Amino acid sequence: WYMPQAPTGELIGFESTVDRDEDPCEVYLSEYGPQEGGSLPGRMEVRYKDKTYAVLTNVKFTIEK
């Protein structure tokens, strides 16, 4: 196992699926920065199987109470 940098505690990605027998959709999170009083990802990459479906950049979050 190789870790190129010290762990930051930031979520680097997650998987989601509607059927256990199917490949999951993968979402990779990166380019964290200060937003809404915390550190949130500014880039999201969405992949399914070996295909990239979307790369979202300059992602902004609004947290409502």
CSV table of N, CA and C in Angstrom, one decimal:
chain,number,residue,atom,x,y,z
A,1,TRP,N,0.8,-1.2,0.0
A,1,TRP,CA,0.0,0.0,0.0
A,1,TRP,C,0.9,1.2,0.0
A,2,TYR,N,0.6,2.2,-0.8
A,2,TYR,CA,1.3,3.5,-0.9
A,2,TYR,C,0.4,4.7,-0.7
A,3,MET,N,0.8,5.5,0.2
A,3,MET,CA,0.0,6.8,0.4
A,3,MET,C,1.0,7.9,0.1
A,4,PRO,N,0.7,8.7,-1.0
A,4,PRO,CA,1.6,9.7,-1.5
A,4,PRO,C,1.7,10.9,-0.6
A,5,GLN,N,0.8,11.1,0.3
A,5,GLN,CA,0.8,12.3,1.2
A,5,GLN,C,0.2,11.9,2.5
A,6,ALA,N,0.4,12.8,3.5
A,6,ALA,CA,-0.2,12.6,4.8
A,6,ALA,C,-1.7,12.6,4.7
A,7,PRO,N,-2.5,11.8,5.4
A,7,PRO,CA,-3.9,11.8,5.4
A,7,PRO,C,-4.5,13.1,5.9
A,8,THR,N,-5.5,13.6,5.3
A,8,THR,CA,-6.2,14.8,5.7
A,8,THR,C,-7.5,14.7,6.3
A,9,GLY,N,-8.1,13.5,6.2
A,9,GLY,CA,-9.4,13.3,6.7
A,9,GLY,C,-10.5,13.6,5.8
A,10,GLU,N,-10.2,14.1,4.6
A,10,GLU,CA,-11.2,14.5,3.6
A,10,GLU,C,-11.7,13.3,2.8
A,11,LEU,N,-12.9,13.3,2.5
A,11,LEU,CA,-13.5,12.2,1.7
A,11,LEU,C,-13.0,12.3,0.3
A,12,ILE,N,-12.4,11.2,-0.3
A,12,ILE,CA,-11.9,11.3,-1.6
A,12,ILE,C,-12.8,10.7,-2.7
A,13,GLY,N,-13.9,10.0,-2.2
A,13,GLY,CA,-14.9,9.5,-3.2
A,13,GLY,C,-15.8,8.6,-2.5
A,14,PHE,N,-16.8,8.2,-3.3
A,14,PHE,CA,-17.8,7.2,-2.9
A,14,PHE,C,-18.4,6.5,-4.1
A,15,GLU,N,-19.1,5.4,-3.8
A,15,GLU,CA,-19.8,4.6,-4.8
A,15,GLU,C,-21.3,4.5,-4.5
A,16,SER,N,-22.1,4.4,-5.5
A,16,SER,CA,-23.5,4.2,-5.3
A,16,SER,C,-24.0,3.3,-6.4
A,17,THR,N,-25.0,2.4,-6.0
A,17,THR,CA,-25.6,1.5,-6.9
A,17,THR,C,-27.0,1.2,-6.5
A,18,VAL,N,-27.8,0.8,-7.5
A,18,VAL,CA,-29.2,0.5,-7.3
A,18,VAL,C,-29.4,-1.1,-7.3
A,19,ASP,N,-28.4,-1.8,-7.8
A,19,ASP,CA,-28.5,-3.2,-8.0
A,19,ASP,C,-27.1,-3.8,-7.6
A,20,ARG,N,-27.1,-4.7,-6.6
A,20,ARG,CA,-25.8,-5.3,-6.1
A,20,ARG,C,-25.1,-6.0,-7.2
A,21,ASP,N,-25.8,-6.5,-8.2
A,21,ASP,CA,-25.1,-7.3,-9.3
A,21,ASP,C,-24.5,-6.4,-10.4
A,22,GLU,N,-24.7,-5.1,-10.3
A,22,GLU,CA,-24.2,-4.1,-11.3
A,22,GLU,C,-23.0,-3.4,-10.8
A,23,ASP,N,-22.2,-2.9,-11.7
A,23,ASP,CA,-21.1,-2.0,-11.3
A,23,ASP,C,-21.6,-0.7,-10.6
A,24,PRO,N,-20.9,-0.2,-9.6
A,24,PRO,CA,-21.4,1.0,-9.0
A,24,PRO,C,-21.0,2.2,-9.8
A,25,CYS,N,-21.7,3.3,-9.6
A,25,CYS,CA,-21.3,4.6,-10.1
A,25,CYS,C,-20.3,5.1,-9.1
A,26,GLU,N,-19.2,5.7,-9.6
A,26,GLU,CA,-18.1,6.2,-8.7
A,26,GLU,C,-18.0,7.7,-8.8
A,27,VAL,N,-17.9,8.3,-7.6
A,27,VAL,CA,-17.8,9.8,-7.6
A,27,VAL,C,-16.5,10.1,-6.9
A,28,TYR,N,-15.6,10.8,-7.5
A,28,TYR,CA,-14.3,11.2,-6.9
A,28,TYR,C,-14.3,12.6,-6.6
A,29,LEU,N,-13.8,13.0,-5.4
A,29,LEU,CA,-13.9,14.4,-4.9
A,29,LEU,C,-12.4,14.9,-4.8
A,30,SER,N,-12.2,16.1,-5.2
A,30,SER,CA,-10.8,16.7,-5.0
A,30,SER,C,-10.9,18.2,-5.0
A,31,GLU,N,-9.7,18.8,-5.0
A,31,GLU,CA,-9.6,20.3,-5.0
A,31,GLU,C,-10.4,20.9,-3.8
A,32,TYR,N,-10.2,20.4,-2.6
A,32,TYR,CA,-10.9,20.9,-1.5
A,32,TYR,C,-10.4,22.3,-1.2
A,33,GLY,N,-11.4,23.1,-0.7
A,33,GLY,CA,-11.0,24.5,-0.3
A,33,GLY,C,-12.1,25.0,0.7
A,34,PRO,N,-11.8,26.2,1.2
A,34,PRO,CA,-12.8,26.7,2.2
A,34,PRO,C,-14.1,27.2,1.6
A,35,GLN,N,-15.2,26.6,2.1
A,35,GLN,CA,-16.5,27.0,1.7
A,35,GLN,C,-17.5,26.8,2.9
A,36,GLU,N,-18.4,27.7,3.0
A,36,GLU,CA,-19.5,27.6,4.1
A,36,GLU,C,-18.9,27.2,5.4
A,37,GLY,N,-17.8,27.8,5.8
A,37,GLY,CA,-17.2,27.6,7.1
A,37,GLY,C,-16.5,26.3,7.3
A,38,GLY,N,-16.2,25.5,6.2
A,38,GLY,CA,-15.5,24.3,6.3
A,38,GLY,C,-14.7,24.1,5.0
A,39,SER,N,-14.3,22.9,4.8
A,39,SER,CA,-13.5,22.5,3.6
A,39,SER,C,-14.3,21.5,2.8
A,40,LEU,N,-14.7,22.0,1.6
A,40,LEU,CA,-15.5,21.2,0.7
A,40,LEU,C,-14.9,21.0,-0.7
A,41,PRO,N,-15.2,19.9,-1.4
A,41,PRO,CA,-14.6,19.7,-2.7
A,41,PRO,C,-15.0,20.7,-3.8
A,42,GLY,N,-14.0,21.1,-4.6
A,42,GLY,CA,-14.3,22.0,-5.7
A,42,GLY,C,-14.4,21.3,-7.0
A,43,ARG,N,-14.0,20.0,-7.0
A,43,ARG,CA,-14.0,19.2,-8.2
A,43,ARG,C,-14.7,17.9,-8.0
A,44,MET,N,-15.5,17.4,-8.9
A,44,MET,CA,-16.2,16.1,-8.7
A,44,MET,C,-16.1,15.4,-10.1
A,45,GLU,N,-15.7,14.1,-10.1
A,45,GLU,CA,-15.6,13.3,-11.3
A,45,GLU,C,-16.5,12.2,-11.1
A,46,VAL,N,-17.5,12.0,-12.1
A,46,VAL,CA,-18.4,10.9,-12.0
A,46,VAL,C,-18.1,9.9,-13.1
A,47,ARG,N,-17.9,8.6,-12.7
A,47,ARG,CA,-17.5,7.5,-13.6
A,47,ARG,C,-18.5,6.3,-13.4
A,48,TYR,N,-18.7,5.6,-14.5
A,48,TYR,CA,-19.4,4.4,-14.5
A,48,TYR,C,-18.7,3.4,-15.4
A,49,LYS,N,-18.3,2.2,-14.8
A,49,LYS,CA,-17.5,1.3,-15.5
A,49,LYS,C,-16.2,2.0,-15.9
A,50,ASP,N,-15.8,2.0,-17.1
A,50,ASP,CA,-14.5,2.7,-17.5
A,50,ASP,C,-14.8,4.0,-18.2
A,51,LYS,N,-15.9,4.6,-18.0
A,51,LYS,CA,-16.3,5.8,-18.8
A,51,LYS,C,-16.5,6.9,-17.8
A,52,THR,N,-15.9,8.1,-18.1
A,52,THR,CA,-16.2,9.3,-17.4
A,52,THR,C,-17.4,10.0,-17.9
A,53,TYR,N,-18.4,10.2,-17.1
A,53,TYR,CA,-19.7,10.8,-17.5
A,53,TYR,C,-19.7,12.3,-17.3
A,54,ALA,N,-19.0,12.8,-16.2
A,54,ALA,CA,-19.0,14.2,-15.9
A,54,ALA,C,-17.8,14.6,-15.1
A,55,VAL,N,-17.3,15.7,-15.4
A,55,VAL,CA,-16.2,16.3,-14.5
A,55,VAL,C,-16.8,17.7,-14.2
A,56,LEU,N,-17.1,17.9,-12.9
A,56,LEU,CA,-17.6,19.2,-12.5
A,56,LEU,C,-16.5,20.0,-11.8
A,57,THR,N,-16.2,21.2,-12.3
A,57,THR,CA,-15.2,22.0,-11.7
A,57,THR,C,-15.8,23.3,-11.1
A,58,ASN,N,-15.1,23.9,-10.2
A,58,ASN,CA,-15.5,25.1,-9.5
A,58,ASN,C,-16.9,24.9,-8.8
A,59,VAL,N,-17.0,23.7,-8.2
A,59,VAL,CA,-18.2,23.3,-7.5
A,59,VAL,C,-18.4,24.2,-6.3
A,60,LYS,N,-19.6,24.8,-6.1
A,60,LYS,CA,-19.9,25.6,-5.0
A,60,LYS,C,-21.0,25.0,-4.2
A,61,PHE,N,-21.0,25.1,-2.9
A,61,PHE,CA,-22.0,24.5,-2.1
A,61,PHE,C,-22.7,25.7,-1.3
A,62,THR,N,-24.0,25.5,-1.1
A,62,THR,CA,-24.7,26.4,-0.2
A,62,THR,C,-25.4,25.6,0.9
A,63,ILE,N,-25.1,25.9,2.1
A,63,ILE,CA,-25.7,25.1,3.2
A,63,ILE,C,-26.8,26.0,3.8
A,64,GLU,N,-28.1,25.4,3.7
A,64,GLU,CA,-29.2,26.1,4.2
A,64,GLU,C,-29.6,25.5,5.6
A,65,LYS,N,-30.1,26.4,6.4
A,65,LYS,CA,-30.6,26.0,7.7
A,65,LYS,C,-32.1,25.8,7.8
